[in-house]
Coordinates of C-alpha atoms in Angstrom, one line a residue:
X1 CA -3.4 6.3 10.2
X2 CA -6.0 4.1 9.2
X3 CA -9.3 4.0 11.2
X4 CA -10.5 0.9 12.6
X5 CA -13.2 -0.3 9.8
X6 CA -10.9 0.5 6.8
X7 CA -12.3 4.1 6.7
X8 CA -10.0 6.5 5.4
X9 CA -7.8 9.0 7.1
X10 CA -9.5 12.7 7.7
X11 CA -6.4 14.5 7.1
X12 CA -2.3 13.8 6.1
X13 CA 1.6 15.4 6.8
X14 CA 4.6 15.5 5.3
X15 CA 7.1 17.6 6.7
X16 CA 10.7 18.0 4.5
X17 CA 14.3 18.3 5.4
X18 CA 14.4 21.8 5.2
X19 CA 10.8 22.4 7.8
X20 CA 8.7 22.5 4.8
X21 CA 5.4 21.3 5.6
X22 CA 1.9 20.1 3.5
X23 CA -1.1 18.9 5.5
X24 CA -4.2 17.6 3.5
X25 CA -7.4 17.2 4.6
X26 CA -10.2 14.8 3.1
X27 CA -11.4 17.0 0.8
X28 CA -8.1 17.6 -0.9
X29 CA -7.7 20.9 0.0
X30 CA -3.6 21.2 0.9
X31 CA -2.0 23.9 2.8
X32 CA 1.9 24.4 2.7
X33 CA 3.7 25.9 5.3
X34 CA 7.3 27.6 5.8
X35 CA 7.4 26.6 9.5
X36 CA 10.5 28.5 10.3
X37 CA 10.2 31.5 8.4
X38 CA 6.3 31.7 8.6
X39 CA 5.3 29.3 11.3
X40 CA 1.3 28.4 11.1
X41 CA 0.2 30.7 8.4
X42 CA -0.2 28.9 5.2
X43 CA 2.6 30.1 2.2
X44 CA 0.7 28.2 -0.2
X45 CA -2.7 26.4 -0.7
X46 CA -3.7 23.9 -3.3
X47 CA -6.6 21.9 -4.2
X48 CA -5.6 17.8 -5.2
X49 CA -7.1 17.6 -8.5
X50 CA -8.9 13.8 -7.3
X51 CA -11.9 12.3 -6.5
X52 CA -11.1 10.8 -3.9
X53 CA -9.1 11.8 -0.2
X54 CA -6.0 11.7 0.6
X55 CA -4.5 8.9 2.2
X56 CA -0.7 9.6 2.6
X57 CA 1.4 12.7 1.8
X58 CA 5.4 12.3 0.6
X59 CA 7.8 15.1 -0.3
X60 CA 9.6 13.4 -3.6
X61 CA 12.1 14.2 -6.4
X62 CA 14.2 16.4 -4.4
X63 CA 11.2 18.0 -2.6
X64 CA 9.9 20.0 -6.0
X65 CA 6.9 17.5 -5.5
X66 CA 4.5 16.0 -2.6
X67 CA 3.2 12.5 -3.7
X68 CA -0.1 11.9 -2.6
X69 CA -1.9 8.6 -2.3
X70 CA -5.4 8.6 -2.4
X71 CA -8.9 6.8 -2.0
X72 CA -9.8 6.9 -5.6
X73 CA -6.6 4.1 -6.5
X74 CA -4.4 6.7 -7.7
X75 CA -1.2 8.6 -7.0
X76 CA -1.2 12.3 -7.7
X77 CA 1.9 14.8 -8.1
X78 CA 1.6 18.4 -6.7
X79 CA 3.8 20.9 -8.2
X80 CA 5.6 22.9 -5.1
X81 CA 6.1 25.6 -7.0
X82 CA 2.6 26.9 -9.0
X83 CA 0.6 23.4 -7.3
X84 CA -0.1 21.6 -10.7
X85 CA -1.4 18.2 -10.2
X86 CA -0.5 15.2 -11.9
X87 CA -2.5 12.0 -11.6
X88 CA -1.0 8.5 -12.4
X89 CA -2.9 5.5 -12.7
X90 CA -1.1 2.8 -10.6
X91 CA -3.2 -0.4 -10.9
X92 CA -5.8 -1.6 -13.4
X93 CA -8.7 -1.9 -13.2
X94 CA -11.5 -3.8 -15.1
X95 CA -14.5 -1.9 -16.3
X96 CA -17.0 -3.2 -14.0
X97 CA -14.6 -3.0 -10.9
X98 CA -13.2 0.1 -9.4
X99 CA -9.8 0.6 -8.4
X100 CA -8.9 -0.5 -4.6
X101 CA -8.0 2.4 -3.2
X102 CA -4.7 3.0 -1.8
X103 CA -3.9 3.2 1.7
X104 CA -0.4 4.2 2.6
X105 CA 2.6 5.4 0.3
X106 CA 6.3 5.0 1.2
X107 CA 9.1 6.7 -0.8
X108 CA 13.0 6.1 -1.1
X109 CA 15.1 8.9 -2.1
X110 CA 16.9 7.6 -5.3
X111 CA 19.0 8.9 -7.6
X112 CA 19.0 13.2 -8.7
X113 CA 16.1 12.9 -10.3
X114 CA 14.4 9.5 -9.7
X115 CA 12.7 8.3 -6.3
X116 CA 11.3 4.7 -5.1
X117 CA 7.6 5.0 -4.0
X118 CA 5.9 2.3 -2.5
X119 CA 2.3 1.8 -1.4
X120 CA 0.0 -0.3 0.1
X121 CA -3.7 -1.1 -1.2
X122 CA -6.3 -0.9 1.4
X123 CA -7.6 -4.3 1.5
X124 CA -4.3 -6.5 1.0
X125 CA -1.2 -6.3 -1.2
X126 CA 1.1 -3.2 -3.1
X127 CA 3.4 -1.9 -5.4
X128 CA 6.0 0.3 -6.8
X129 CA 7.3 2.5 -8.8
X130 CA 10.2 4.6 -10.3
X131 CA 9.1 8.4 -10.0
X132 CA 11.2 10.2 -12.7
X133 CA 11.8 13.6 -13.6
X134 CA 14.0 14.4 -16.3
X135 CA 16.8 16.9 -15.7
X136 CA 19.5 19.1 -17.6
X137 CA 23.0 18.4 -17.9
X138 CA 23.5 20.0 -15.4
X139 CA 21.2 18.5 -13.0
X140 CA 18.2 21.3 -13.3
X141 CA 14.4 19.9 -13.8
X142 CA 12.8 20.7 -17.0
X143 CA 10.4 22.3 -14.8
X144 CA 6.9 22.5 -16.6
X145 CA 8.1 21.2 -20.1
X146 CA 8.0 17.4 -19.2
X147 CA 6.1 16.1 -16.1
X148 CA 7.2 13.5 -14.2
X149 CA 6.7 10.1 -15.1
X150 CA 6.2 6.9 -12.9
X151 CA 6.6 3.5 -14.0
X152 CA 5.1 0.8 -11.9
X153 CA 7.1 -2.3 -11.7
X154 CA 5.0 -4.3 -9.4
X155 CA 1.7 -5.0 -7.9
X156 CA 1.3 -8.0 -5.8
X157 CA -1.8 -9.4 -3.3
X158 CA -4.5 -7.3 -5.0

């Protein structure tokens, strides 16, 4: 949650349907845990690849990805399986401004291989996106041949 004064969250959860679950803290540093299998001791740890903290934590695209919103105005993708990070700029921004950053994320489980994510800026307004990840015929990722793609469809308020 949001502090009082707009300042940004220390540390973020998501958990998934099978008990999966990713904390990160405001550094970016993001710890994974099998929470039936391996209870509190960490199965994998991973370092967001953003400089700014995170804000919001989503499992997405059939939980081979967490979502992270974050201070810095973008949304980053972190590989479950070797933690890659993929960073996708969601607003624009004009030279002489920085981005606002965002605030809270939201996602909608969609289709096999595409998700809705929505997310709020911190100061007023949001938008969203198709997350995307191509797949095989027969329904596999192409796991680290072609990332994920998001396109944003609309911002409003900012």
């Amino acid at each position: 949650e949001d502090r009082p004064g707009g300042r940004p969250v220390d540390s973020c959860v998501t958990v998934d349907r099978d008990a999966m679950l990713v904390v990160a803290d405001a550094s970016g540093a993001m710890d994974m845990f099998d929470v039936p299998r391996c209870g509190a001791r960490p199965i994998a740890q991973w370092k967001l690849a953003s400089e700014g903290a995170p804000q919001s934590l989503s499992f997405v695209l059939r939980d081979r990805y967490v979502a992270c919103a974050c201070s810095d105005g973008d949304l980053y993708l972190i590989n479950v399986t070797d933690g890659a990070c993929i960073g996708f700029e969601v607003q624009e921004a004009a030279r002489d401004k920085t981005k606002v950053p965002l605030a809270r994320m939201h996602v909608g489980v969609g289709r096999q291989s595409q998700d809705l994510v929505a997310y709020a800026f911190q100061e007023r307004g949001f938008g969203f996106g198709y997350l995307t990840e191509e797949v095989l015929d027969d329904g596999m990722p192409l796991f680290n041949r072609k990332p994920p793609s998001i396109a944003v469809h609309a911002m409003h308020g900012k």
